[in-house]
Short mmCIF file of C-alpha atoms and ligand atoms in Angstrom, two decimals:
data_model
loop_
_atom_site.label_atom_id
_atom_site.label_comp_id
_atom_site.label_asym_id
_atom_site.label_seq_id
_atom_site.Cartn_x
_atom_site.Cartn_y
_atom_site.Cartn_z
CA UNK A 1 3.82 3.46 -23.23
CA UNK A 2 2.86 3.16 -26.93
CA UNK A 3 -0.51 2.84 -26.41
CA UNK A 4 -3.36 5.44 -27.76
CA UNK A 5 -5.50 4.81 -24.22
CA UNK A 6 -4.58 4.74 -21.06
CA UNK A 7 -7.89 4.47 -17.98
CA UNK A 8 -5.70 4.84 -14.12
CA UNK A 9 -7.85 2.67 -11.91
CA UNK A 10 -7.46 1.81 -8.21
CA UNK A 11 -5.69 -1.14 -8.84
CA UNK A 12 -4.27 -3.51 -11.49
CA UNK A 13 -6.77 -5.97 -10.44
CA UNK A 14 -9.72 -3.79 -10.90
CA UNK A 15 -8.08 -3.29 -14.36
CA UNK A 16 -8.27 -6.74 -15.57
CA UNK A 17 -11.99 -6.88 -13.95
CA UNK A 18 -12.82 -4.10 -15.83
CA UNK A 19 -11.50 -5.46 -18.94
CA UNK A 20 -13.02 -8.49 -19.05
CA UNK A 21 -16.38 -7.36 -17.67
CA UNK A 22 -16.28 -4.55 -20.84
CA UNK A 23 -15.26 -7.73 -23.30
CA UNK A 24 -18.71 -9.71 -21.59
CA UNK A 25 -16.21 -12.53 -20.75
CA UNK A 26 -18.89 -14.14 -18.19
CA UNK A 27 -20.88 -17.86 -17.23
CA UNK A 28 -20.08 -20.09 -19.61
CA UNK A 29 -16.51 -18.83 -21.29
CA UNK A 30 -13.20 -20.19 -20.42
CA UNK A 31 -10.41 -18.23 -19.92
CA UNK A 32 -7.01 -19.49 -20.18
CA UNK A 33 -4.49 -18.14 -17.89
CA UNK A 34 -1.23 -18.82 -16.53
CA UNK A 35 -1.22 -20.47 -13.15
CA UNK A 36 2.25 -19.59 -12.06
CA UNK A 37 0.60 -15.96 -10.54
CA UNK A 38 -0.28 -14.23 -7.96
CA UNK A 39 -4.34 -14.82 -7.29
CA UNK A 40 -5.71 -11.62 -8.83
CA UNK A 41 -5.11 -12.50 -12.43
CA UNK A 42 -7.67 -15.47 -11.37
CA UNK A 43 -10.12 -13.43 -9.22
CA UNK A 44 -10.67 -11.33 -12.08
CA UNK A 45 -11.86 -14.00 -13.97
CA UNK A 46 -13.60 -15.80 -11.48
CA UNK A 47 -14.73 -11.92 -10.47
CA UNK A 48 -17.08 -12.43 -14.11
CA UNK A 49 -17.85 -15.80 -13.51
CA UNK A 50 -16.03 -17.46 -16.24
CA UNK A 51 -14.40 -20.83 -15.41
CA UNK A 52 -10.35 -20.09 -15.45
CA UNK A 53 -7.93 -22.45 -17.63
CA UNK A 54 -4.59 -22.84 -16.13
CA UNK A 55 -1.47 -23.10 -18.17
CA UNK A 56 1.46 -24.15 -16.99
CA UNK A 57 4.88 -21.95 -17.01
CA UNK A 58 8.36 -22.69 -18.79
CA UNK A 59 10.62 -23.22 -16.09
CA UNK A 60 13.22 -20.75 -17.19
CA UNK A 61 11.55 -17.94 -17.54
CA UNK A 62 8.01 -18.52 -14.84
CA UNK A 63 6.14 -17.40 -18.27
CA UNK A 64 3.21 -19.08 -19.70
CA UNK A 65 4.60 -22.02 -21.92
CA UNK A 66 3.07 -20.90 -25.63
CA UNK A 67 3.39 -24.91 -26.29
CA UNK A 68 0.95 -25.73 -23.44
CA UNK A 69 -1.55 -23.12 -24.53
CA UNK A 70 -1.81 -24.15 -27.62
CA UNK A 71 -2.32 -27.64 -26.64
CA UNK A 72 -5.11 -26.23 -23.96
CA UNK A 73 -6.28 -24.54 -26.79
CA UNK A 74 -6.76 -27.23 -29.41
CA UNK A 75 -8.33 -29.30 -26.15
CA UNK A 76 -10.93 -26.75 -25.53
CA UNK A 77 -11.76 -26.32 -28.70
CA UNK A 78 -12.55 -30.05 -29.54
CA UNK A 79 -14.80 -29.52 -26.00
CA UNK A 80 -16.66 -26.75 -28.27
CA UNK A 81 -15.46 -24.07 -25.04
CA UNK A 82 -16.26 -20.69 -25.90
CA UNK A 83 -12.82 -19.03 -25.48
CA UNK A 84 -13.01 -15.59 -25.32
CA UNK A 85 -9.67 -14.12 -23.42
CA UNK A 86 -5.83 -15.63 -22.46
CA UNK A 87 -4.76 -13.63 -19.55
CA UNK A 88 -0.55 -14.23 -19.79
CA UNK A 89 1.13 -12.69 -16.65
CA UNK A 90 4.87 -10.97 -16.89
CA UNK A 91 6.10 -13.14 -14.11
CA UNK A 92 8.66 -10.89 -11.46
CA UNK A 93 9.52 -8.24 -14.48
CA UNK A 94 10.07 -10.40 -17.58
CA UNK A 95 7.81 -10.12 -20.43
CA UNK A 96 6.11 -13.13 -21.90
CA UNK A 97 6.72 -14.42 -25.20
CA UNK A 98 4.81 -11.87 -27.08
CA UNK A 99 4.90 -12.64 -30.49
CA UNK A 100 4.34 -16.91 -29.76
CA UNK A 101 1.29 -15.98 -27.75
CA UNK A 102 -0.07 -13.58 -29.44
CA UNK A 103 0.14 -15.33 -32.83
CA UNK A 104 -1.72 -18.43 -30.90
CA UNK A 105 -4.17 -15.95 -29.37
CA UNK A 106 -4.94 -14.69 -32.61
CA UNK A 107 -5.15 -18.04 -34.59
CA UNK A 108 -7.57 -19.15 -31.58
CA UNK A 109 -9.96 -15.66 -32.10
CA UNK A 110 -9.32 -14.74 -28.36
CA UNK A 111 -8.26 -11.44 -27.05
CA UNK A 112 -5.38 -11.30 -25.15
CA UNK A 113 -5.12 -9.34 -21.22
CA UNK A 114 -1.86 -9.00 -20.59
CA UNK A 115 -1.07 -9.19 -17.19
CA UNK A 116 1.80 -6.76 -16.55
CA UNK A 117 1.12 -5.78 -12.98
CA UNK A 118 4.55 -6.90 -12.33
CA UNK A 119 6.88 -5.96 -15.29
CA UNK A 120 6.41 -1.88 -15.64
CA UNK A 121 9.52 -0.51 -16.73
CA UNK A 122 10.55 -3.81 -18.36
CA UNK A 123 10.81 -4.10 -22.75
CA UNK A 124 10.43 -6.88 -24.95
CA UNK A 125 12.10 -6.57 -28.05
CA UNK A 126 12.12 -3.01 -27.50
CA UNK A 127 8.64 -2.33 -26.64
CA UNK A 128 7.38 -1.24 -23.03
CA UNK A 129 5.78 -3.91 -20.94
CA UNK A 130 1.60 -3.05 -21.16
CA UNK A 131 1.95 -2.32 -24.65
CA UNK A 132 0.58 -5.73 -25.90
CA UNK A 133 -2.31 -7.74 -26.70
CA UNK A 134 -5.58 -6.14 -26.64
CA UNK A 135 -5.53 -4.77 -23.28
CA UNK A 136 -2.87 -4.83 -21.27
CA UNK A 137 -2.75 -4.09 -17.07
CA UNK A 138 0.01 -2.70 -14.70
CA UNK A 139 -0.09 -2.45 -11.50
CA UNK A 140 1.13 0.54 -8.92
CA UNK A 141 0.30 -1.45 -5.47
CA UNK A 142 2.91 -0.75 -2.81
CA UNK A 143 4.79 -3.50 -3.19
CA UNK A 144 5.45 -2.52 -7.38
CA UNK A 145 8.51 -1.49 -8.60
CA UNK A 146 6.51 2.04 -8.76
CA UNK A 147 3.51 2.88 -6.30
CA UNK A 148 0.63 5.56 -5.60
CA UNK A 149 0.27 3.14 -2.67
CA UNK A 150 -2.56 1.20 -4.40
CA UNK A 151 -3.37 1.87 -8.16
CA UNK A 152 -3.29 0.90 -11.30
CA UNK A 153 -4.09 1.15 -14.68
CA UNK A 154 -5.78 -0.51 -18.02
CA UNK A 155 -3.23 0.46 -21.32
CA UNK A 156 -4.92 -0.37 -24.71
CA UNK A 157 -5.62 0.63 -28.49
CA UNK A 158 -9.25 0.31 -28.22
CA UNK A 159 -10.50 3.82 -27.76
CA UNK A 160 -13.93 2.01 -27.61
CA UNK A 161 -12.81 -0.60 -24.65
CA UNK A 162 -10.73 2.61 -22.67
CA UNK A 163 -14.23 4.91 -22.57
CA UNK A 164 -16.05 1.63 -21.16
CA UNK A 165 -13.92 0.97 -18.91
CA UNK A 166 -13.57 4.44 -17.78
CA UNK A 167 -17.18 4.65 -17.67
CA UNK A 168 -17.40 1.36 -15.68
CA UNK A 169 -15.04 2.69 -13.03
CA UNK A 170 -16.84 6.04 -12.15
CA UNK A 171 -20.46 4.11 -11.27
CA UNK A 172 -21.22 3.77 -15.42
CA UNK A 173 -23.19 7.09 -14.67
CA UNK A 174 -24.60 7.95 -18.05
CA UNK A 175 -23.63 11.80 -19.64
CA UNK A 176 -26.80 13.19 -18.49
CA UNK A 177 -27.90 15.81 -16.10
CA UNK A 178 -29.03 13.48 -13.14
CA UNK A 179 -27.87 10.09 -12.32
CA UNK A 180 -29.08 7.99 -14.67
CA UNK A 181 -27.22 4.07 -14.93
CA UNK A 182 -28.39 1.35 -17.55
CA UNK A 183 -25.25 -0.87 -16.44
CA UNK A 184 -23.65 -1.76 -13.16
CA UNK A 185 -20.87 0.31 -12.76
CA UNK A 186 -17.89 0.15 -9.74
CA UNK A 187 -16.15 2.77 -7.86
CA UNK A 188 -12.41 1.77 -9.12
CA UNK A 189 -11.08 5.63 -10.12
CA UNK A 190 -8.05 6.28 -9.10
CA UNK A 191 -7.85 9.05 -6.67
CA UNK A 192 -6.10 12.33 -7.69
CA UNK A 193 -3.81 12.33 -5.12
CA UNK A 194 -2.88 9.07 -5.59
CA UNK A 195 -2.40 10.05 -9.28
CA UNK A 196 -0.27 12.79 -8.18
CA UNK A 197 1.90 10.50 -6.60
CA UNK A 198 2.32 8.25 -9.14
CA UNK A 199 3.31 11.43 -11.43
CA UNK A 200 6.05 11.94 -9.35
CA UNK A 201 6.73 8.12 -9.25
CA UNK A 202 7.03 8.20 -12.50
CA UNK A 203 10.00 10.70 -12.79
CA UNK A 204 11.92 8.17 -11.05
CA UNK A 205 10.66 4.75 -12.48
CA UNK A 206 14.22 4.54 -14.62
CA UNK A 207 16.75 5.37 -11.57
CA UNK A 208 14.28 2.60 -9.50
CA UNK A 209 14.56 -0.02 -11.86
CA UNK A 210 18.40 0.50 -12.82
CA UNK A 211 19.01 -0.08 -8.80
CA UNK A 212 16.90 -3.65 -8.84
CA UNK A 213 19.34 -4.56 -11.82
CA UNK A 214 22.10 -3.46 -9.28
CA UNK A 215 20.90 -6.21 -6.74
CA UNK A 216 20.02 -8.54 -9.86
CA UNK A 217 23.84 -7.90 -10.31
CA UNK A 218 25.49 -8.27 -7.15
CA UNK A 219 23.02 -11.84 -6.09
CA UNK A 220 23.78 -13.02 -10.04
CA UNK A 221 27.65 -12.08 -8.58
CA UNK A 222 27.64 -13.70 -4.98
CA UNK A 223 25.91 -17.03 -6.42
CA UNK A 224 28.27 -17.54 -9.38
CA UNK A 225 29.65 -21.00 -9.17
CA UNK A 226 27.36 -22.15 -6.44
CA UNK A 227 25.92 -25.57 -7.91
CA UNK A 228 22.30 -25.85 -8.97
CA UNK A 229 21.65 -22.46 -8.48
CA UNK A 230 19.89 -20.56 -10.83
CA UNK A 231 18.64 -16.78 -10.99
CA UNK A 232 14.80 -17.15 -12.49
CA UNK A 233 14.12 -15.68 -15.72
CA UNK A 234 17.44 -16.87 -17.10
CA UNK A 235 20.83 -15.09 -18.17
CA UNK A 236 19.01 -13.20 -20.53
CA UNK A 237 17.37 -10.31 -18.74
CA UNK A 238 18.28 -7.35 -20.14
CA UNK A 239 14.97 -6.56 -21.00
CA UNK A 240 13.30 -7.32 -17.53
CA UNK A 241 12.44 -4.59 -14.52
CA UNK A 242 14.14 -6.73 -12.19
CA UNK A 243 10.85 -6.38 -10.02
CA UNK A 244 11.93 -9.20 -7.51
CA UNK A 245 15.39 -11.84 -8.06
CA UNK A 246 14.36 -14.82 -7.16
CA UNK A 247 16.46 -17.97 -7.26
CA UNK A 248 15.98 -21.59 -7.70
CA UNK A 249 18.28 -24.30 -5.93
CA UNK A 250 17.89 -27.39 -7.46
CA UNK A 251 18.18 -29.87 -4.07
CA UNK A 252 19.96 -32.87 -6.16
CA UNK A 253 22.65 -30.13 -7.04
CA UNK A 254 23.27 -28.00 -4.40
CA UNK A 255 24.31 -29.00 -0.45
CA UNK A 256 21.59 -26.02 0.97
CA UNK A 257 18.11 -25.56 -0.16
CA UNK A 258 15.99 -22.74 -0.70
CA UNK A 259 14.20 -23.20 2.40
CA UNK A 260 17.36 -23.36 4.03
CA UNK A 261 18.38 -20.24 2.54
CA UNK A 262 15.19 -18.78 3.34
CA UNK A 263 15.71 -19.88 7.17
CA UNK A 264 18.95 -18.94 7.45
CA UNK A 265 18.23 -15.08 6.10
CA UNK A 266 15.04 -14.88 8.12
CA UNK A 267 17.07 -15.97 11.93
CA UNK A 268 18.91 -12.55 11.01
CA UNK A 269 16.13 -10.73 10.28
CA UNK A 270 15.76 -10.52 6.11
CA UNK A 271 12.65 -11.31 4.76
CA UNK A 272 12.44 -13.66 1.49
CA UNK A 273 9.50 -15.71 0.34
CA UNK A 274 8.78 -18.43 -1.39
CA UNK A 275 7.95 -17.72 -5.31
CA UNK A 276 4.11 -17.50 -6.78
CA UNK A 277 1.93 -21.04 -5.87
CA UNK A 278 0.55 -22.33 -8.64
CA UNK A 279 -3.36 -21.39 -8.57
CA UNK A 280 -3.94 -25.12 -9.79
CA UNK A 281 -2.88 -25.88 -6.28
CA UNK A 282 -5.12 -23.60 -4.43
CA UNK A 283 -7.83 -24.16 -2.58
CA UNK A 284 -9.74 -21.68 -3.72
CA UNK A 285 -9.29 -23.19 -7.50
CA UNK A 286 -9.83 -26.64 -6.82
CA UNK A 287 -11.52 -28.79 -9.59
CA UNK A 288 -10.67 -26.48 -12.12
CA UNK A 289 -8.40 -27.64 -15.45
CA UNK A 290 -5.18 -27.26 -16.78
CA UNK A 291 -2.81 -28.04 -19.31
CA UNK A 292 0.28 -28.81 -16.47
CA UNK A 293 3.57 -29.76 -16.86
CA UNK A 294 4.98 -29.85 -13.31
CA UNK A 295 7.09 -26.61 -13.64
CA UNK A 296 5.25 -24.42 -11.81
CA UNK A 297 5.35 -26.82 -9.08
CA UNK A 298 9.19 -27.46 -9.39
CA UNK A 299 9.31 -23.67 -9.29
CA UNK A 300 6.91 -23.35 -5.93
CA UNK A 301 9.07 -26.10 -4.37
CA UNK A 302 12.42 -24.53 -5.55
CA UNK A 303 12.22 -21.27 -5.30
CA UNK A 304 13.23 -18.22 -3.15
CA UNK A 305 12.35 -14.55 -3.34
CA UNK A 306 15.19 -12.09 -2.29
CA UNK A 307 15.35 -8.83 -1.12
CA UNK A 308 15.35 -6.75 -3.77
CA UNK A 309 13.48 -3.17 -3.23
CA UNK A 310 14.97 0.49 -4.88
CA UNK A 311 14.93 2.02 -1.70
CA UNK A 312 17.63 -0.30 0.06
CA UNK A 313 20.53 1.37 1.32
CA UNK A 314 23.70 -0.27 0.36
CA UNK A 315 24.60 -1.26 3.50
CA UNK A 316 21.34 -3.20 4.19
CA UNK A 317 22.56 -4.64 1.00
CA UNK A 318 25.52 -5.52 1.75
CA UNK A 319 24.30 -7.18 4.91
CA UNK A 320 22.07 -9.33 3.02
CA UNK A 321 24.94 -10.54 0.99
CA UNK A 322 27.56 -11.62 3.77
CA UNK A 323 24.07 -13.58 5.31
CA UNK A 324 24.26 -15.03 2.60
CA UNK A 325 27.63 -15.91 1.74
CA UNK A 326 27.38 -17.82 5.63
CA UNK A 327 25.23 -20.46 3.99
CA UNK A 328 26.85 -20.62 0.49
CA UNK A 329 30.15 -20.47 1.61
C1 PLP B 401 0.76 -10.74 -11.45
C2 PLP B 401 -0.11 -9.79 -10.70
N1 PLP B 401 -1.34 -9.53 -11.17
C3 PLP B 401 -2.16 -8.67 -10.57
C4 PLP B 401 -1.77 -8.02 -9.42
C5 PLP B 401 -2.75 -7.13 -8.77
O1 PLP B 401 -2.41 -5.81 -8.78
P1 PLP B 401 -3.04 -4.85 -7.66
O2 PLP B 401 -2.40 -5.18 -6.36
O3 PLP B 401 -2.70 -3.48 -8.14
O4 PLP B 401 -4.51 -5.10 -7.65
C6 PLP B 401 -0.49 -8.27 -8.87
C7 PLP B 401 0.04 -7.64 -7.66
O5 PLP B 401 -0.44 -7.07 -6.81
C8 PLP B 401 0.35 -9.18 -9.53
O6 PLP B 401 1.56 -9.45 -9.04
#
């Protein structure tokens, strides 16, 4: 990965606990994070009890908008907040914009937790998704490009922040004879047979990820020319895991929407989904603050999730491209 440490854990989202519990992120500190995510990048934080930030995405890309972090940050800082961590997320297998946000991370003396439960596999300017920030967290749930079935794991060059944390996960039992515990630890190790698994995972994360970029392909391919449609993340994705395509149909454009899309694949039995919604607007967030632009929203309302998993057969494949064509065509 290009990272000293590496702590496997029994999920990504006990990794960014873990992180941010070993950092004493708590009551009191603000954390800003990108709301255009799935919910456990905010647990964690609310896991600590820190009051979560949300930062709106660039609508491109899904990725945290460096522009509207700094402004959150220059906002919170005239509200004397005590910032201690960003949390940016690699939305659906594109890396953030490492080198804006990290520069602003740095300027604002906060670490950065990289959310890359979603982008394993994927580079950004040549470097391997989890291999930035301070800490950075992938994730090997089920539903990941690569699985143990539920796992995951903290990367980072803090030796100090890797032995916490791996400390923290096994009950923070002290190195002692009998059980002895002057911190609250958690039972987040991940098994060895699920580590086993993922070895063997991991011996076929490359020929996994080049067959996503095949259905990237072929749905980039079968929606060329439609108007208003767009593939998320932009032409340029030669860097990204292709984790999940997902498009967005702009409805002033384009004479079918994604929720007809959506309707029409589902009546022949293909499951899509609607992209991430925005934490701002959920209910278990309400009342907390943002720096929002409407994107995330436009990308909630817009959006679509397509099929898009390794272990399709090309003929499912196929299928799921003449169900589409019915609508586009
Ligand atoms: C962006 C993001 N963060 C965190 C997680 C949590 O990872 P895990 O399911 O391994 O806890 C996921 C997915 O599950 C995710 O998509």
């Amino acid at each position: 990965m290009g990272v000293e440490h590496a702590v496997g854990l029994s999920s990504g989202t006990a990794a960014l606990h873990l992180a941010l519990v070993s950092w004493g992120v708590g009551p009191g500190d603000v954390v800003p994070v990108s709301t255009f995510t799935f919910a456990a990048t905010v647990n964690a934080i609310r896991y600590v009890g820190a009051t979560p930030y949300f930062v709106d995405c660039l609508e491109e890309t899904g990725n945290m908008n460096p522009a509207l972090l700094e402004q959150a940050l220059t906002g919170l800082k005239s509200e004397g907040a005590s910032v201690p961590a960003i949390v940016p997320v690699d939305m659906l297998g594109k890396c953030v914009d490492y080198d804006a946000i990290s520069a602003i991370a740095e300027s604002a003396g906060a670490r950065l937790l990289c959310d890359a439960a979603e982008s394993f596999g994927a580079t950004y300017r040549g470097r391997l998704a989890g291999a930035f920030g301070d800490a950075s967290v992938i994730s090997f749930n089920g539903n990941k490009i690569m699985t143990t079935s539920g796992g995951g794991m903290l990367l980072t060059n803090d030796g100090d922040l890797a032995a916490h944390v791996r400390k923290l996960s096994t009950q923070a039992r002290e190195p002692v004879p009998h059980y002895e515990h002057t911190e609250i630890g958690y039972n987040y190790r991940l098994s060895n047979i699920l580590a086993a698994l993922g070895r063997a995972q991991l011996r076929r994360l490359d020929d996994m990820v080049k067959r996503r970029r095949q259905w990237r392909e072929r749905y980039r391919e079968a929606l060329a020319g439609q108007p208003g449609v767009e593939i998320l993340g932009g032409a340029a994705d030669a860097e990204d895991n292709c984790w999940l395509t997902a498009i967005l149909v702009d409805p002033a454009l384009s004479p079918w929407s994604a929720g007809d899309l959506g309707a029409a694949l589902g009546a022949a039995g293909i499951e899509t989904r609607p992209v991430w919604k925005p934490m701002h607007l959920q209910p278990t967030c309400a009342g907390f603050a943002g720096s929002l632009d409407g994107s995330s929203e436009r990308l909630f309302a817009h959006g679509l999730t397509l099929p898009s998993g390794s272990a399709l057969a090309d003929e499912a494949f196929d299928r799921v491209i003449a169900e589409i064509k019915e609508v586009t065509d």
